[in-house]
């Protein structure tokens, strides 16, 4: 045995004192007692599968003053996340083989966590050319950072058909651009007026009418849409900011995000639907912009909030407050994304990659944006409670110890042969 981790293990539906045996990066045994020279004794602490974030914007290439794979993956690691899927709205966008290959070359050897790259294109031929190297296709039905719009039924349908042939996952930013207004907005209320919930409902209804079964809906803001998605055979992603923040949060430009923060009642409805198990996955939609950019006049300030480091820790604190069942959290943040994107992670089980995170439920801290690892240097969750991981293991290697980095840039592309 290369390494044995002992503690209160999360085994699908319960916590149980036991040992995880690791060899060659995989879990090879889960038993009450296991021998091994190298041991981590977590004692009463909780040992969970590490999380996977199916939606981050690490900004490389072209906007590395906001983030890059080094800073972004470091933030992920400190948030208990060992796999990320990165979005294609970079400069240049990841929309053809050449830019995809360039990006893969750039990222190789730089990431502390495993990664997959989303691409975007409205040309089936290009999708086919990129399918072996990309984690999935991203479709933007509403305008947002970058301008990579595809809001035409026929074009969307053509891409869905091609993606299905190629067995490629599809994630959609579902806001119908026809229902988005571009009026001047000076506060979160104004931004919400420009991007009403109807834009989201309409986009999802159109996808349903297109027969878009199997599509993944990014950053769902309304509880009703979670139900619609289940009936239509779609998966869903929810982001912490839509569960924890609303237009009353007082964040001004820092709270500007697409889809927008909603009314308090919509937020609490979403949160309670999620805690009762209605969402498929949690995805942070980590969209860093610098403090300076977010301090600009509201109307020109860019949309997006960081979250890859705080998502799971905020929810761990919610577990401690008895708002969120631990089983639901682990299912949404670890198991479901791994299953959805075909990665052998997310469960403490023989044969899985040994990606684990150790949490001490007694160590509740308060979020300080300046102490986080994203290059953007701030957090919309300033002052909120979180439980950060103390130890994070990726493929059997200790990457984080006592909350401090001790690993190397060992992240791999999930589309490479090692899996
Ligand atoms: C994202 C970004 O900045 O890249 N912004 C956002 O408000 N969520 C893009 C996106 O996911 O829509
Ligand atoms: Zn989006
Ligand atoms: Zn528009
Ligand atoms: Zn996004």
Short mmCIF file of N, CA and C in Angstrom, two decimals, residues 43-108:
data_model
loop_
_atom_site.label_atom_id
_atom_site.label_comp_id
_atom_site.label_asym_id
_atom_site.label_seq_id
_atom_site.Cartn_x
_atom_site.Cartn_y
_atom_site.Cartn_z
N UNK A 43 -8.19 10.95 12.27
CA UNK A 43 -8.91 10.87 13.55
C UNK A 43 -10.41 11.04 13.38
N UNK A 44 -10.96 12.02 14.10
CA UNK A 44 -12.42 12.24 14.04
C UNK A 44 -12.81 13.06 12.81
N UNK A 45 -11.82 13.55 12.08
CA UNK A 45 -12.14 14.40 10.91
C UNK A 45 -12.82 13.61 9.80
N UNK A 46 -13.49 14.35 8.93
CA UNK A 46 -14.29 13.72 7.89
C UNK A 46 -13.49 13.58 6.60
N UNK A 47 -13.50 12.39 6.03
CA UNK A 47 -12.79 12.15 4.77
C UNK A 47 -13.83 12.00 3.66
N UNK A 48 -13.80 12.96 2.72
CA UNK A 48 -14.77 12.96 1.62
C UNK A 48 -14.06 12.72 0.30
N UNK A 49 -14.81 12.29 -0.72
CA UNK A 49 -14.20 12.34 -2.04
C UNK A 49 -13.95 13.81 -2.36
N UNK A 50 -12.85 14.12 -3.07
CA UNK A 50 -12.61 15.51 -3.46
C UNK A 50 -13.70 15.92 -4.44
N UNK A 51 -13.95 17.23 -4.53
CA UNK A 51 -15.04 17.72 -5.38
C UNK A 51 -14.56 17.93 -6.82
N UNK A 52 -15.54 18.03 -7.72
CA UNK A 52 -15.26 18.36 -9.11
C UNK A 52 -16.13 19.56 -9.48
N UNK A 53 -15.50 20.56 -10.11
CA UNK A 53 -16.25 21.76 -10.50
C UNK A 53 -16.41 21.77 -12.02
N UNK A 54 -17.65 21.53 -12.48
CA UNK A 54 -17.85 21.40 -13.93
C UNK A 54 -17.94 22.74 -14.67
N UNK A 55 -17.62 23.86 -14.01
CA UNK A 55 -17.81 25.16 -14.65
C UNK A 55 -16.90 26.22 -14.04
N UNK A 56 -15.72 26.42 -14.63
CA UNK A 56 -14.83 27.51 -14.21
C UNK A 56 -14.34 28.28 -15.43
N UNK A 57 -13.95 29.53 -15.18
CA UNK A 57 -13.34 30.36 -16.22
C UNK A 57 -11.94 30.74 -15.73
N UNK A 58 -10.93 30.01 -16.17
CA UNK A 58 -9.57 30.30 -15.70
C UNK A 58 -8.85 31.34 -16.57
N UNK A 59 -9.53 31.88 -17.56
CA UNK A 59 -9.09 33.10 -18.27
C UNK A 59 -7.81 32.97 -19.09
N UNK A 60 -7.33 31.77 -19.29
CA UNK A 60 -6.11 31.60 -20.07
C UNK A 60 -6.48 30.99 -21.41
N UNK A 61 -6.09 31.56 -22.52
CA UNK A 61 -5.24 32.74 -22.66
C UNK A 61 -6.03 34.03 -22.75
N UNK A 62 -5.30 35.13 -22.66
CA UNK A 62 -5.85 36.43 -23.03
C UNK A 62 -6.29 37.32 -21.89
N UNK A 63 -6.61 36.73 -20.72
CA UNK A 63 -7.04 37.59 -19.60
C UNK A 63 -6.35 37.16 -18.32
N UNK A 64 -5.06 36.85 -18.45
CA UNK A 64 -4.36 36.25 -17.32
C UNK A 64 -4.09 37.26 -16.19
N UNK A 65 -4.46 38.52 -16.41
CA UNK A 65 -4.39 39.45 -15.26
C UNK A 65 -5.53 39.16 -14.28
N UNK A 66 -6.57 38.44 -14.75
CA UNK A 66 -7.68 38.05 -13.86
C UNK A 66 -7.39 36.68 -13.21
N UNK A 67 -6.83 35.77 -14.01
CA UNK A 67 -6.60 34.39 -13.54
C UNK A 67 -5.80 33.66 -14.61
N UNK A 68 -5.13 32.57 -14.22
CA UNK A 68 -4.62 31.62 -15.20
C UNK A 68 -4.71 30.23 -14.56
N UNK A 69 -4.20 29.23 -15.23
CA UNK A 69 -4.38 27.89 -14.68
C UNK A 69 -3.60 27.65 -13.39
N UNK A 70 -2.50 28.38 -13.20
CA UNK A 70 -1.77 28.21 -11.95
C UNK A 70 -2.55 28.76 -10.77
N UNK A 71 -2.98 30.01 -10.88
CA UNK A 71 -3.71 30.63 -9.76
C UNK A 71 -5.09 29.98 -9.61
N UNK A 72 -5.75 29.71 -10.72
CA UNK A 72 -7.08 29.12 -10.65
C UNK A 72 -7.07 27.73 -10.04
N UNK A 73 -6.09 26.92 -10.46
CA UNK A 73 -6.06 25.55 -9.95
C UNK A 73 -5.62 25.52 -8.48
N UNK A 74 -4.81 26.50 -8.10
CA UNK A 74 -4.40 26.62 -6.70
C UNK A 74 -5.63 26.95 -5.84
N UNK A 75 -6.45 27.85 -6.36
CA UNK A 75 -7.69 28.20 -5.66
C UNK A 75 -8.58 26.96 -5.55
N UNK A 76 -8.69 26.22 -6.64
CA UNK A 76 -9.51 25.01 -6.64
C UNK A 76 -9.05 24.05 -5.55
N UNK A 77 -7.76 23.79 -5.53
CA UNK A 77 -7.19 22.86 -4.56
C UNK A 77 -7.52 23.28 -3.13
N UNK A 78 -7.39 24.56 -2.84
CA UNK A 78 -7.69 25.06 -1.49
C UNK A 78 -9.18 24.98 -1.16
N UNK A 79 -9.99 24.78 -2.18
CA UNK A 79 -11.42 24.62 -1.96
C UNK A 79 -11.86 23.17 -2.02
N UNK A 80 -10.90 22.24 -2.02
CA UNK A 80 -11.24 20.82 -2.00
C UNK A 80 -11.63 20.27 -3.36
N UNK A 81 -11.29 20.99 -4.43
CA UNK A 81 -11.67 20.59 -5.79
C UNK A 81 -10.44 20.06 -6.53
N UNK A 82 -10.51 18.84 -7.07
CA UNK A 82 -9.35 18.29 -7.78
C UNK A 82 -9.61 18.06 -9.27
N UNK A 83 -10.78 18.45 -9.74
CA UNK A 83 -11.06 18.39 -11.18
C UNK A 83 -11.88 19.61 -11.55
N UNK A 84 -11.48 20.29 -12.63
CA UNK A 84 -12.25 21.44 -13.10
C UNK A 84 -12.50 21.30 -14.60
N UNK A 85 -13.62 21.83 -15.05
CA UNK A 85 -13.87 21.95 -16.48
C UNK A 85 -13.88 23.43 -16.81
N UNK A 86 -12.98 23.80 -17.72
CA UNK A 86 -12.75 25.22 -18.02
C UNK A 86 -13.52 25.65 -19.27
N UNK A 87 -14.03 26.85 -19.25
CA UNK A 87 -14.90 27.35 -20.32
C UNK A 87 -14.12 28.05 -21.43
N UNK A 88 -14.72 28.11 -22.63
CA UNK A 88 -13.98 28.54 -23.82
C UNK A 88 -14.01 30.03 -24.14
N UNK A 89 -14.61 30.86 -23.27
CA UNK A 89 -14.72 32.29 -23.61
C UNK A 89 -13.47 33.06 -23.23
N UNK A 90 -12.35 32.62 -23.82
CA UNK A 90 -11.06 33.26 -23.58
C UNK A 90 -10.73 34.12 -24.80
N UNK A 91 -9.53 34.71 -24.80
CA UNK A 91 -9.09 35.50 -25.96
C UNK A 91 -7.77 34.89 -26.47
N UNK A 92 -7.70 34.23 -27.61
CA UNK A 92 -8.85 33.94 -28.47
C UNK A 92 -9.73 32.86 -27.84
N UNK A 93 -10.97 32.74 -28.30
CA UNK A 93 -11.84 31.70 -27.78
C UNK A 93 -11.35 30.30 -28.19
N UNK A 94 -11.74 29.30 -27.40
CA UNK A 94 -11.40 27.92 -27.74
C UNK A 94 -12.48 27.42 -28.70
N UNK A 95 -12.33 27.78 -29.97
CA UNK A 95 -13.40 27.51 -30.92
C UNK A 95 -12.93 26.79 -32.18
N UNK A 96 -11.66 26.36 -32.16
CA UNK A 96 -11.13 25.60 -33.31
C UNK A 96 -9.93 24.79 -32.84
N UNK A 97 -9.54 23.81 -33.64
CA UNK A 97 -8.46 22.91 -33.24
C UNK A 97 -7.19 23.65 -32.84
N UNK A 98 -6.83 24.66 -33.62
CA UNK A 98 -5.56 25.34 -33.35
C UNK A 98 -5.57 25.99 -31.96
N UNK A 99 -6.67 26.69 -31.62
CA UNK A 99 -6.68 27.36 -30.31
C UNK A 99 -6.83 26.35 -29.17
N UNK A 100 -7.53 25.25 -29.43
CA UNK A 100 -7.64 24.20 -28.42
C UNK A 100 -6.27 23.58 -28.14
N UNK A 101 -5.55 23.26 -29.20
CA UNK A 101 -4.22 22.66 -29.02
C UNK A 101 -3.25 23.63 -28.36
N UNK A 102 -3.33 24.91 -28.75
CA UNK A 102 -2.49 25.93 -28.10
C UNK A 102 -2.78 25.98 -26.60
N UNK A 103 -4.07 25.97 -26.27
CA UNK A 103 -4.44 26.07 -24.86
C UNK A 103 -3.97 24.84 -24.09
N UNK A 104 -4.11 23.66 -24.69
CA UNK A 104 -3.66 22.45 -24.01
C UNK A 104 -2.14 22.50 -23.76
N UNK A 105 -1.43 23.02 -24.74
CA UNK A 105 0.04 23.16 -24.58
C UNK A 105 0.37 24.14 -23.47
N UNK A 106 -0.36 25.24 -23.43
CA UNK A 106 -0.13 26.26 -22.41
C UNK A 106 -0.38 25.74 -21.00
N UNK A 107 -1.42 24.93 -20.89
CA UNK A 107 -1.87 24.50 -19.57
C UNK A 107 -1.03 23.33 -19.04
N UNK A 108 -0.53 22.52 -19.95
CA UNK A 108 0.24 21.33 -19.55
C UNK A 108 1.35 21.68 -18.57
#
